[in-house]
mmCIF file of C-alpha atoms and ligand atoms in Angstrom:
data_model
loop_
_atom_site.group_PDB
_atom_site.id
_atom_site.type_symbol
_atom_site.label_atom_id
_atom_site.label_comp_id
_atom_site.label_asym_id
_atom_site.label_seq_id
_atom_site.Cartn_x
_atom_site.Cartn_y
_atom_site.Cartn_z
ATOM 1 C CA UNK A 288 51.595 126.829 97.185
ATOM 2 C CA UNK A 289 50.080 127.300 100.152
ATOM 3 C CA UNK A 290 51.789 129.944 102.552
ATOM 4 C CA UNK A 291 50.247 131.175 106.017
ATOM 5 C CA UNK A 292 50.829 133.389 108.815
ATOM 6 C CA UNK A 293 50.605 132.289 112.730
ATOM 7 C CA UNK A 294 50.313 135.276 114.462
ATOM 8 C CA UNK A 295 50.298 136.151 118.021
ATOM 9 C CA UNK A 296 52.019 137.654 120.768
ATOM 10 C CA UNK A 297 55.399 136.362 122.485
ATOM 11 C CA UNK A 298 54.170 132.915 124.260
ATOM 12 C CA UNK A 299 51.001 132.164 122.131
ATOM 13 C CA UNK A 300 52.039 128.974 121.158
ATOM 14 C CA UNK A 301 53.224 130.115 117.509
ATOM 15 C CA UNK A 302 56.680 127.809 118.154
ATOM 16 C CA UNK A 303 54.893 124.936 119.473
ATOM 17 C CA UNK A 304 51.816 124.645 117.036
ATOM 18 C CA UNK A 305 54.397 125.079 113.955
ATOM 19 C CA UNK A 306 56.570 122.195 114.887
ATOM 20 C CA UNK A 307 53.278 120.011 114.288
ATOM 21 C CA UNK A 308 51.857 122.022 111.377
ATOM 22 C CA UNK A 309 55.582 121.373 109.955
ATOM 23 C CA UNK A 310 54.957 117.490 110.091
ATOM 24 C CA UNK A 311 51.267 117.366 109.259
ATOM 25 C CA UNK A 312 51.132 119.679 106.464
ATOM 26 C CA UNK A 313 55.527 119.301 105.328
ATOM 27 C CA UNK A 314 55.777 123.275 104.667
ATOM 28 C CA UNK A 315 58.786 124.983 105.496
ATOM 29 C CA UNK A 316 58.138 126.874 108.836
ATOM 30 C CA UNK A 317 60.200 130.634 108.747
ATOM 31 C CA UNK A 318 60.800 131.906 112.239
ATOM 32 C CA UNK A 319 62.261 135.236 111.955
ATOM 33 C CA UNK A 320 63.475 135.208 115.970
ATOM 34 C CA UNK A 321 65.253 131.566 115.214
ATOM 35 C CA UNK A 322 66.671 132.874 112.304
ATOM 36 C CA UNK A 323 67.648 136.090 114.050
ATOM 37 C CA UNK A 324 68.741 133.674 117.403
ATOM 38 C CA UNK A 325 70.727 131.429 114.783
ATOM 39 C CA UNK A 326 72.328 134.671 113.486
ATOM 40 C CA UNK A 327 73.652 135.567 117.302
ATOM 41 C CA UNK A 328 74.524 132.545 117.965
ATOM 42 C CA UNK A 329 77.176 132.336 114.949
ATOM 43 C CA UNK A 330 78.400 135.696 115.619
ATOM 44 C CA UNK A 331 77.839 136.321 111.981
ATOM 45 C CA UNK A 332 77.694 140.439 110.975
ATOM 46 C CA UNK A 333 73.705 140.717 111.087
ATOM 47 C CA UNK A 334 73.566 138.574 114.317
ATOM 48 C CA UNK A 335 76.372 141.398 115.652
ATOM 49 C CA UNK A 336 74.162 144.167 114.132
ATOM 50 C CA UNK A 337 70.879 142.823 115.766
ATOM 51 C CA UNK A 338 71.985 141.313 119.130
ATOM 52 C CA UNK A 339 71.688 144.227 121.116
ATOM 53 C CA UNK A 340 67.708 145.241 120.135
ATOM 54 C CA UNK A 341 66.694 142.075 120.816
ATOM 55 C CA UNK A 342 68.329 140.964 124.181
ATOM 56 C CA UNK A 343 66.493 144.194 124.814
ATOM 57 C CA UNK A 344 63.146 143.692 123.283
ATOM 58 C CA UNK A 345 62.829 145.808 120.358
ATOM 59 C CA UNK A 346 61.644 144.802 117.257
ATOM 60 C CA UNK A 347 64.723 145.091 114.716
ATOM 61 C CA UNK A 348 64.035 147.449 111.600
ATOM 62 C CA UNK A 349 61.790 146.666 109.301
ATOM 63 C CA UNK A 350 64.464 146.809 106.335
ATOM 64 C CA UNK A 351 66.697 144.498 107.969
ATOM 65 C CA UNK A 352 63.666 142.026 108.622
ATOM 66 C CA UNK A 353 62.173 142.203 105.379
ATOM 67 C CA UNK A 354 65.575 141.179 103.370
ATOM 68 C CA UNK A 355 66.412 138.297 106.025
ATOM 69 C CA UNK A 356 62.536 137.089 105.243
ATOM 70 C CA UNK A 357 63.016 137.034 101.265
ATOM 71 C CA UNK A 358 66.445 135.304 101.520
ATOM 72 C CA UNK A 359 65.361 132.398 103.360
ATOM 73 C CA UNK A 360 62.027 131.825 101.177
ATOM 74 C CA UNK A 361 64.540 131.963 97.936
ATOM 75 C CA UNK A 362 66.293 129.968 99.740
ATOM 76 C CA UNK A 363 63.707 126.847 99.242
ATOM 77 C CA UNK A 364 62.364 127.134 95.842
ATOM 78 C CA UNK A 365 61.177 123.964 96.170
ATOM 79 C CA UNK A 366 59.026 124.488 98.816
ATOM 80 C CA UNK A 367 55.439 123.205 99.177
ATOM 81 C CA UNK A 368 54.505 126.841 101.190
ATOM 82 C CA UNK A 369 55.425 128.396 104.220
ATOM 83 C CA UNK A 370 54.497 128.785 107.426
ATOM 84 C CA UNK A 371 55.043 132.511 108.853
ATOM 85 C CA UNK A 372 55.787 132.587 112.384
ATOM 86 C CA UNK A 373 56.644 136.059 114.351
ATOM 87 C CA UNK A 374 56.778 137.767 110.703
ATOM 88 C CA UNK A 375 54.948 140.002 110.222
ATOM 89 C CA UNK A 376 55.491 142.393 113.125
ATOM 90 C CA UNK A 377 54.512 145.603 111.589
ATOM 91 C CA UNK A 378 52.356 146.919 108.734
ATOM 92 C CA UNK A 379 55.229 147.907 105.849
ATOM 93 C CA UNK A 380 56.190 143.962 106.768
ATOM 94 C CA UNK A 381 52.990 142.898 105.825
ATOM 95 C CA UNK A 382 52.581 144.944 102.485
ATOM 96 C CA UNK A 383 56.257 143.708 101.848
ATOM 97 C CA UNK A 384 55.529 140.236 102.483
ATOM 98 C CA UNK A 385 52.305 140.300 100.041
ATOM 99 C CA UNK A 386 54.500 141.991 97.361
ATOM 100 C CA UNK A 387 57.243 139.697 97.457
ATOM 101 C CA UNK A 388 55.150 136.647 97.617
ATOM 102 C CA UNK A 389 52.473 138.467 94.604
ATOM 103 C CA UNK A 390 55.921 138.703 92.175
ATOM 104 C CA UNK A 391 56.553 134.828 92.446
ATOM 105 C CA UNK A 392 52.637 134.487 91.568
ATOM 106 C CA UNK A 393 51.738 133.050 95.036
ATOM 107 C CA UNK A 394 50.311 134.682 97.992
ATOM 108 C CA UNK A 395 48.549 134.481 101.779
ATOM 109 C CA UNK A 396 46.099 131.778 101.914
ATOM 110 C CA UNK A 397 45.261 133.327 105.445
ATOM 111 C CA UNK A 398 46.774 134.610 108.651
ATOM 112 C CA UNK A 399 45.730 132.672 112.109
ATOM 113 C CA UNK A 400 46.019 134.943 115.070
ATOM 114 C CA UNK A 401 46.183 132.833 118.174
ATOM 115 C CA UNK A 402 44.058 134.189 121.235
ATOM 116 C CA UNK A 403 45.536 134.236 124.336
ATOM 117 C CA UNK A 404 45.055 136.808 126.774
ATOM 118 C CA UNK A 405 47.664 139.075 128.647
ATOM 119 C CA UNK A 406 47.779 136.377 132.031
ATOM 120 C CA UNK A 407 48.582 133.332 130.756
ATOM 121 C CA UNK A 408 51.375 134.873 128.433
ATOM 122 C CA UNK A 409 53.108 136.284 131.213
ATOM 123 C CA UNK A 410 52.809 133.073 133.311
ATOM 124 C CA UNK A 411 54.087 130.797 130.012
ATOM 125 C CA UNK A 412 56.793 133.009 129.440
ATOM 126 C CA UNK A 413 58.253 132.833 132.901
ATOM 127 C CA UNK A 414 58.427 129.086 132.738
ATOM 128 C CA UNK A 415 60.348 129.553 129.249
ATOM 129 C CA UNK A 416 62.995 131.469 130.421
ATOM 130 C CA UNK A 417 62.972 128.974 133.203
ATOM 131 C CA UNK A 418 63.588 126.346 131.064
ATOM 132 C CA UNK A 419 65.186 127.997 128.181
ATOM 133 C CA UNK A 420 67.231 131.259 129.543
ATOM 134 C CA UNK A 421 66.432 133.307 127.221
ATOM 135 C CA UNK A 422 67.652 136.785 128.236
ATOM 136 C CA UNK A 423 64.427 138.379 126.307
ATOM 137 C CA UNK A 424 61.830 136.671 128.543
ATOM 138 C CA UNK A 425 63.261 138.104 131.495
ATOM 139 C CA UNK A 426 60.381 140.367 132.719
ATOM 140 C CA UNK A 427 61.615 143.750 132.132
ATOM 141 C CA UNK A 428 62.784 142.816 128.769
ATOM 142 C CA UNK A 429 59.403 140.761 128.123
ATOM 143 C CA UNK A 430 57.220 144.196 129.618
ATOM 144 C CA UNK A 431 59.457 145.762 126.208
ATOM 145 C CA UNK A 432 57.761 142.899 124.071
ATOM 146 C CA UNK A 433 54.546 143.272 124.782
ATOM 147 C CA UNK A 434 54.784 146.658 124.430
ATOM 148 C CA UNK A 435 56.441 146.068 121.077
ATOM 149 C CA UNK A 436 53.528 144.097 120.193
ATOM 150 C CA UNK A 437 50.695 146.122 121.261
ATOM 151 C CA UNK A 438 52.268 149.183 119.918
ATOM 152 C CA UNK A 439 53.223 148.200 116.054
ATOM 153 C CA UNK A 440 52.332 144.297 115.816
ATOM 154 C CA UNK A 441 48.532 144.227 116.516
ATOM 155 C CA UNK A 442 47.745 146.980 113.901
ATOM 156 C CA UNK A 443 48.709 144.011 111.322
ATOM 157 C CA UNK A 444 45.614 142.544 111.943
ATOM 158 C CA UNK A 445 43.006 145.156 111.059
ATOM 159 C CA UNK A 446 45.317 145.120 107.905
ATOM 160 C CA UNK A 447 44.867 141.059 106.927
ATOM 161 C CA UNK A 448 41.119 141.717 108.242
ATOM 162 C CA UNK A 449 40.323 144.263 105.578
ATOM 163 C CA UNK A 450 41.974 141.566 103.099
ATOM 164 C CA UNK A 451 38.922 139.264 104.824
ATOM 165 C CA UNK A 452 42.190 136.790 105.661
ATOM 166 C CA UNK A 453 42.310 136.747 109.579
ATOM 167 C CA UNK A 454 40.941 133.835 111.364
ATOM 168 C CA UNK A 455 41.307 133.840 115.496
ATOM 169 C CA UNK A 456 41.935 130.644 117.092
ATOM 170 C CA UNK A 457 41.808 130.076 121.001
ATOM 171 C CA UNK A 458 45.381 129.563 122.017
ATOM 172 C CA UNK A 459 44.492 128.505 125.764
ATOM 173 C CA UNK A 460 44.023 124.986 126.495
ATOM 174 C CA UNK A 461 45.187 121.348 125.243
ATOM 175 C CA UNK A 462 47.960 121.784 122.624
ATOM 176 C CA UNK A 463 46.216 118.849 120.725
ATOM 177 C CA UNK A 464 42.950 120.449 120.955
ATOM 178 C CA UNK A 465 44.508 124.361 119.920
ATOM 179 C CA UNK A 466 46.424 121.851 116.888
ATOM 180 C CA UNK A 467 42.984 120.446 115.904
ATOM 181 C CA UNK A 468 41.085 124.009 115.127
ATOM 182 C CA UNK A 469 44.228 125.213 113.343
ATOM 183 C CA UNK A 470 43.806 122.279 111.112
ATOM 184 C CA UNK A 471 40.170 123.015 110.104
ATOM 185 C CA UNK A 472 41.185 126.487 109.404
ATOM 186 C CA UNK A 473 43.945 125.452 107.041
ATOM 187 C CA UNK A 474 42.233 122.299 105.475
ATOM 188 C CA UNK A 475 39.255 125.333 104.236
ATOM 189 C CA UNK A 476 42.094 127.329 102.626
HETATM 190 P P1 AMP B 794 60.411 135.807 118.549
HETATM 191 O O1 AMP B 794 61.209 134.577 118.758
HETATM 192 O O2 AMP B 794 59.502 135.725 117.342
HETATM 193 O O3 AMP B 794 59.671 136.265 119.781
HETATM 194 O O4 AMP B 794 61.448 136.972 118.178
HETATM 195 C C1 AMP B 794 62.466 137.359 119.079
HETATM 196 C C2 AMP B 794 62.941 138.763 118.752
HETATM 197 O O5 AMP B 794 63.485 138.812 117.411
HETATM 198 C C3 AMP B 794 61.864 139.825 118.760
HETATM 199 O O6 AMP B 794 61.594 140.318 120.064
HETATM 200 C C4 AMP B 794 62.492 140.903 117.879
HETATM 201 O O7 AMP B 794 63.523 141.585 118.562
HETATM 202 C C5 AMP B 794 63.162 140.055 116.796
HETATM 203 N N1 AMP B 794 62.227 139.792 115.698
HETATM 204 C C6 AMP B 794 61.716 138.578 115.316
HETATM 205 N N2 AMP B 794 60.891 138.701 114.276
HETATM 206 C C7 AMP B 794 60.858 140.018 113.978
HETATM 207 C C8 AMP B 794 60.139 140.796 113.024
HETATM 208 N N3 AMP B 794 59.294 140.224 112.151
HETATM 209 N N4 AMP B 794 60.363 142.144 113.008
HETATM 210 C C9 AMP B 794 61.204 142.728 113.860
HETATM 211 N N5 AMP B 794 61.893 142.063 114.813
HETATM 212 C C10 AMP B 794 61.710 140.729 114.882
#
């Protein structure tokens, strides 16, 4: 199998970058927002129980998270790997995820942090709610995110670092040419 993480904070490019890595490499791409978004969308109970932390920014709890995560990857056991993307968000996420995927006798082939710094996130992320409305990408709620992310998510890194997994990637720039590193990363895996 081969499963990966794209990491980075909200606007990096993670969304973008997986809908190609989806057709080049045919793994199934797990986004735990769309999933979440899906959830809220369909009114089921967990999008109910979730709705209001993330309209507002917060991360939802890790317990919650974790389950949703395992569910869907069951949920393809025929699956070539997986692509990660906006999971994990904190460190007991992380040493879930490597349990979980160590007891079907697979694991992380890497994690790819995309770089890109705190200006050109803000200015993507306006144009997205722009185009998209999403109620978290309004600014106050987005200030929340990055807070979110500088707070719990970034201390995943030094975590997949010490595992000597972490590769950084330049997120700014031509989506092709941001596409084009990711693939040399993943074709050394
Ligand atoms: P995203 O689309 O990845 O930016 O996720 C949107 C929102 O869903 C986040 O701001 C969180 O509220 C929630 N969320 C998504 N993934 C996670 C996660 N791994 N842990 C906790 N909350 C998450």
């Amino acid at each position: 199998m081969l499963n990966f993480v794209l990491f980075g904070p909200p606007g990096a490019g993670k969304g973008t970058q997986s809908q190609k890595l989806i057709d080049q490499y045919q793994l199934i791409h797990i986004s735990t927002g769309d999933i979440f978004r899906e959830h809220i969308k369909n009114q089921t109970p967990l999008g109910q129980q979730v709705s209001a932390l993330i309209a507002d920014g917060q991360l939802v709890p890790d317990q919650i998270t974790i389950a949703m995560l395992e569910e869907e990857v069951d949920s393809n056991p025929n699956a070539k790997g997986f692509i990660f993307d906006g999971f994990p968000r904190t460190v007991p996420q992380a040493q879930a995820l490597d349990e979980f995927l160590e007891s079907k006798g697979t694991g992380l082939a890497g994690v790819i942090a995309l770089d890109v710094d705190q200006e050109e996130l803000t200015r993507r992320i306006a144009q997205r709610q722009k185009e998209t409305g999403r109620v978290d990408d309004q600014a106050d709620k987005l200030q929340k995110r990055i807070e979110e992310y500088f707070s719990k998510t970034v201390h995943v890194l030094p975590y997949y670092e010490a595992q000597q997994k972490l590769s950084k990637v330049n997120g700014i720039g031509n989506v092709d040419d941001i596409f084009a590193e990711l693939r040399t990363v993943i074709d050394n895996y």
